[in-house]
């Protein structure tokens, strides 16, 4: 089991291991590295965001998505149903052009998507919004025209280390956290020499803190 969602440091890694996970996946944290190929203007928007700037909206494609709060997302939140459908139709057309698909192919995919789920045609149409709007921001750097998906931890991240620096930092934090646990364990239980986390350390491939 790989734990995912909300992890950004070594403390989270140790916590997930303590819960029995084999490891963690980090999305937003690795998006915000100097190695990530996302345009700098986009990274700057993420770095500037605080926890209040990350919201959940259903207005992009009818499903809940967590993303940075921008003027566009605010406008989507305010927009009515017909504006949403018109936008969805435009995005479906653009998606069709860029993917080289025929309208018949797009309708076939839509039917497959509808099958077994109780989706209306307008929901199927809205599904084209997400890839087009994500791409506009994350690939083309148009923070005004696109949406920026973001984990809740986005509000807590304010630097752009390289991936190598980040992994080293996470491991150092994990070691430091594990090193503190025996002291915490002694304080809380009063037991002598409480090395409380050897299993956790082994699962992480970390040296057992002595
Ligand atoms: C740029 C970006 C794109 C994402 N795209 C999708 C997606 O297409 N579908 C999806 O289910 N989740 C998507 N997510 C959400 C992530 O899968 C994940 O649930 C979320 O980022 C929380 O994990 P984190 O705290 O490690 O970032 C995306 C997240 C980011 C940052």
Coordinates of C-alpha atoms and ligand atoms in Angstrom, one line a residue:
X1 CA 0.0 0.0 0.0
X2 CA 1.4 3.4 -1.0
X3 CA -0.1 6.3 1.0
X4 CA -0.9 9.4 -1.1
X5 CA -2.4 12.8 -0.6
X6 CA -1.0 15.5 1.7
X7 CA 2.6 14.2 2.0
X8 CA 5.5 16.6 1.7
X9 CA 8.2 15.7 4.3
X10 CA 9.9 13.0 6.3
X11 CA 7.4 13.3 9.2
X12 CA 4.6 12.3 6.9
X13 CA 6.7 9.4 5.5
X14 CA 7.3 8.1 9.1
X15 CA 3.6 8.6 9.9
X16 CA 2.5 6.6 6.9
X17 CA 5.0 3.8 7.6
X18 CA 3.7 3.7 11.2
X19 CA 0.2 3.2 9.7
X20 CA 1.5 0.2 7.8
X21 CA 2.1 1.7 4.3
X22 CA 5.1 0.6 2.3
X23 CA 5.8 4.1 1.2
X24 CA 4.3 7.4 0.2
X25 CA 3.7 9.1 -3.1
X26 CA 4.1 12.9 -3.4
X27 CA 2.4 14.9 -6.2
X28 CA 2.4 18.6 -5.4
X29 CA 5.8 18.3 -3.6
X30 CA 7.6 17.0 -6.6
X31 CA 5.7 19.4 -8.9
X32 CA 7.4 22.1 -6.9
X33 CA 11.0 21.2 -7.6
X34 CA 13.6 22.9 -9.8
X35 CA 13.7 19.8 -11.9
X36 CA 10.0 19.9 -12.7
X37 CA 9.2 21.0 -16.2
X38 CA 6.2 23.0 -15.3
X39 CA 6.6 26.6 -16.4
X40 CA 8.2 29.0 -13.9
X41 CA 5.2 31.3 -13.9
X42 CA 3.0 28.4 -12.8
X43 CA 5.4 27.3 -10.0
X44 CA 5.4 31.0 -8.8
X45 CA 1.6 30.8 -8.4
X46 CA 1.9 27.6 -6.3
X47 CA 4.7 29.0 -4.1
X48 CA 2.7 32.2 -3.4
X49 CA -0.4 30.2 -2.4
X50 CA -1.3 29.8 1.3
X51 CA -3.6 27.1 2.7
X52 CA -6.7 29.4 2.1
X53 CA -5.8 29.6 -1.6
X54 CA -6.4 25.9 -2.2
X55 CA -10.0 25.1 -2.8
X56 CA -12.2 22.2 -3.9
X57 CA -14.5 23.0 -6.9
X58 CA -16.9 20.9 -8.8
X59 CA -17.3 23.5 -11.6
X60 CA -14.6 22.4 -13.9
X61 CA -16.2 19.1 -14.9
X62 CA -18.8 18.3 -12.3
X63 CA -16.5 16.3 -10.1
X64 CA -14.7 17.7 -7.1
X65 CA -11.1 18.8 -7.9
X66 CA -8.7 20.5 -5.5
X67 CA -7.0 23.4 -7.2
X68 CA -5.4 26.8 -6.7
X69 CA -8.0 29.5 -6.3
X70 CA -7.6 31.9 -9.3
X71 CA -9.8 34.5 -11.0
X72 CA -10.7 31.8 -13.5
X73 CA -11.7 29.3 -10.8
X74 CA -13.8 32.1 -9.1
X75 CA -15.4 32.9 -12.5
X76 CA -16.2 29.1 -13.0
X77 CA -17.7 29.0 -9.5
X78 CA -20.0 31.9 -10.4
X79 CA -20.9 30.8 -13.9
X80 CA -24.3 29.3 -14.7
X81 CA -25.1 26.0 -16.4
X82 CA -25.4 27.3 -20.0
X83 CA -22.1 29.1 -19.9
X84 CA -20.5 25.9 -18.4
X85 CA -21.9 23.8 -21.3
X86 CA -20.8 26.3 -23.9
X87 CA -17.3 26.2 -22.5
X88 CA -17.3 22.4 -22.3
X89 CA -18.4 22.2 -26.0
X90 CA -15.5 24.6 -26.9
X91 CA -13.1 22.4 -25.0
X92 CA -14.4 19.2 -26.5
X93 CA -13.9 20.7 -30.0
X94 CA -10.3 21.7 -29.1
X95 CA -9.7 18.3 -27.5
X96 CA -10.9 16.6 -30.7
X97 CA -8.7 18.8 -32.9
X98 CA -5.6 18.3 -30.9
X99 CA -6.1 14.6 -30.4
X100 CA -6.9 14.1 -34.1
X101 CA -10.1 12.2 -33.2
X102 CA -13.2 12.3 -35.3
X103 CA -16.5 13.5 -33.8
X104 CA -17.7 9.9 -34.2
X105 CA -14.7 8.7 -32.2
X106 CA -15.4 11.3 -29.5
X107 CA -19.0 10.2 -29.3
X108 CA -18.0 6.6 -29.0
X109 CA -15.6 7.4 -26.1
X110 CA -18.4 9.5 -24.5
X111 CA -20.8 6.5 -24.8
X112 CA -18.1 4.2 -23.2
X113 CA -17.7 6.8 -20.4
X114 CA -21.4 6.9 -19.9
X115 CA -21.8 3.2 -19.8
X116 CA -22.4 1.8 -16.4
X117 CA -22.2 5.2 -14.7
X118 CA -25.2 7.3 -14.4
X119 CA -23.7 10.3 -16.3
X120 CA -25.7 12.7 -18.4
X121 CA -24.4 13.8 -21.8
X122 CA -23.7 17.2 -20.3
X123 CA -21.4 15.5 -17.7
X124 CA -19.6 13.6 -20.4
X125 CA -19.1 16.9 -22.3
X126 CA -17.8 18.6 -19.2
X127 CA -15.1 15.9 -18.9
X128 CA -13.2 17.5 -21.8
X129 CA -12.8 20.6 -19.6
X130 CA -10.2 19.1 -17.2
X131 CA -7.4 18.0 -19.7
X132 CA -7.7 21.2 -21.7
X133 CA -7.7 23.6 -18.7
X134 CA -5.0 21.7 -16.9
X135 CA -2.8 21.7 -20.1
X136 CA -3.3 25.4 -20.7
X137 CA -1.8 26.2 -17.3
X138 CA 0.6 23.3 -16.6
X139 CA 2.1 22.9 -20.0
X140 CA 1.5 26.3 -21.8
X141 CA 2.0 28.4 -18.7
X142 CA -1.3 30.3 -19.1
X143 CA -2.2 30.7 -15.5
X144 CA -5.0 33.1 -16.6
X145 CA -6.7 30.6 -19.0
X146 CA -6.0 27.3 -17.2
X147 CA -6.5 25.6 -13.9
X148 CA -3.8 24.4 -11.5
X149 CA -4.6 21.2 -9.7
X150 CA -3.1 21.2 -6.2
X151 CA -2.9 19.0 -3.1
X152 CA -3.8 20.7 0.1
X153 CA -0.1 20.7 1.0
X154 CA 0.4 23.2 -1.8
X155 CA -0.4 25.9 0.7
X156 CA 2.6 24.9 2.9
X157 CA 5.3 24.6 0.3
X158 CA 7.4 27.6 -0.4
X159 CA 10.6 26.4 -2.0
X160 CA 11.9 24.7 -5.2
X161 CA 14.6 22.2 -4.2
X162 CA 16.0 19.8 -6.8
X163 CA 14.6 16.3 -6.6
X164 CA 17.9 15.0 -5.2
X165 CA 17.9 17.7 -2.5
X166 CA 14.3 17.0 -1.7
X167 CA 14.8 13.2 -1.3
X168 CA 17.8 13.8 0.9
X169 CA 15.9 16.3 3.0
X170 CA 12.9 14.0 3.4
X171 CA 15.2 11.1 4.5
X172 CA 17.0 13.4 7.0
X173 CA 13.7 14.5 8.4
X174 CA 12.5 10.9 8.6
X175 CA 15.7 9.9 10.5
X176 CA 15.4 12.8 12.8
X177 CA 11.7 12.0 13.5
X178 CA 12.5 8.3 14.2
X179 CA 15.4 9.5 16.4
X180 CA 13.0 11.5 18.5
X181 CA 10.4 8.7 18.9
X182 CA 12.3 6.7 21.6
X183 CA 12.5 9.9 23.8
X184 CA 8.8 10.6 23.2
X185 CA 8.0 7.0 24.0
X186 CA 10.0 7.1 27.3
X187 CA 8.3 10.4 28.3
X188 CA 4.8 9.1 27.6
X189 CA 5.2 5.6 29.0
X190 CA 7.9 6.1 31.6
X191 CA 9.3 2.8 30.3
X192 CA 13.1 2.6 30.2
X193 CA 14.9 2.4 26.8
X194 CA 11.8 2.5 24.7
X195 CA 13.0 2.0 21.2
X196 CA 9.5 2.3 19.7
X197 CA 10.0 2.2 16.0
X198 CA 12.3 -0.5 14.8
X199 CA 9.7 -2.0 12.4
X200 CA 9.0 1.4 11.0
X201 CA 12.7 2.1 10.5
X202 CA 13.2 -1.3 8.8
X203 CA 10.3 -0.8 6.4
X204 CA 11.7 2.6 5.4
X205 CA 15.1 1.1 4.7
X206 CA 16.3 3.4 7.4
X207 CA 19.0 2.6 9.9
X208 CA 17.4 1.7 13.3
X209 CA 18.0 4.7 15.6
X210 CA 20.0 3.4 18.5
Ligands
LIG1 C1 -0.8 19.0 -11.5 C2 -1.7 18.0 -10.9 C3 -2.6 17.3 -11.7 C4 -3.5 16.4 -11.2 N1 -4.3 15.7 -12.1 C5 -5.1 14.8 -11.6 C6 -5.9 14.0 -12.4 O1 -5.9 14.2 -13.6 N2 -6.8 13.1 -11.9 C7 -6.8 12.9 -10.5 O2 -7.6 12.1 -10.1 N3 -6.1 13.6 -9.7 C8 -5.2 14.5 -10.2 N4 -4.4 15.2 -9.3 C9 -4.5 15.0 -7.8 C10 -3.4 14.1 -7.3 O3 -3.6 12.8 -7.9 C11 -3.4 14.0 -5.8 O4 -4.7 13.4 -5.4 C12 -3.3 15.3 -5.1 O5 -2.3 16.1 -5.7 C13 -3.0 15.0 -3.6 O6 -1.7 14.5 -3.5 P1 -0.4 15.5 -3.0 O7 -0.8 16.1 -1.7 O8 0.8 14.5 -3.0 O9 -0.3 16.5 -4.1 C14 -3.5 16.2 -9.8 C15 -2.7 16.9 -9.0 C16 -1.8 17.8 -9.5 C17 -0.9 18.6 -8.5

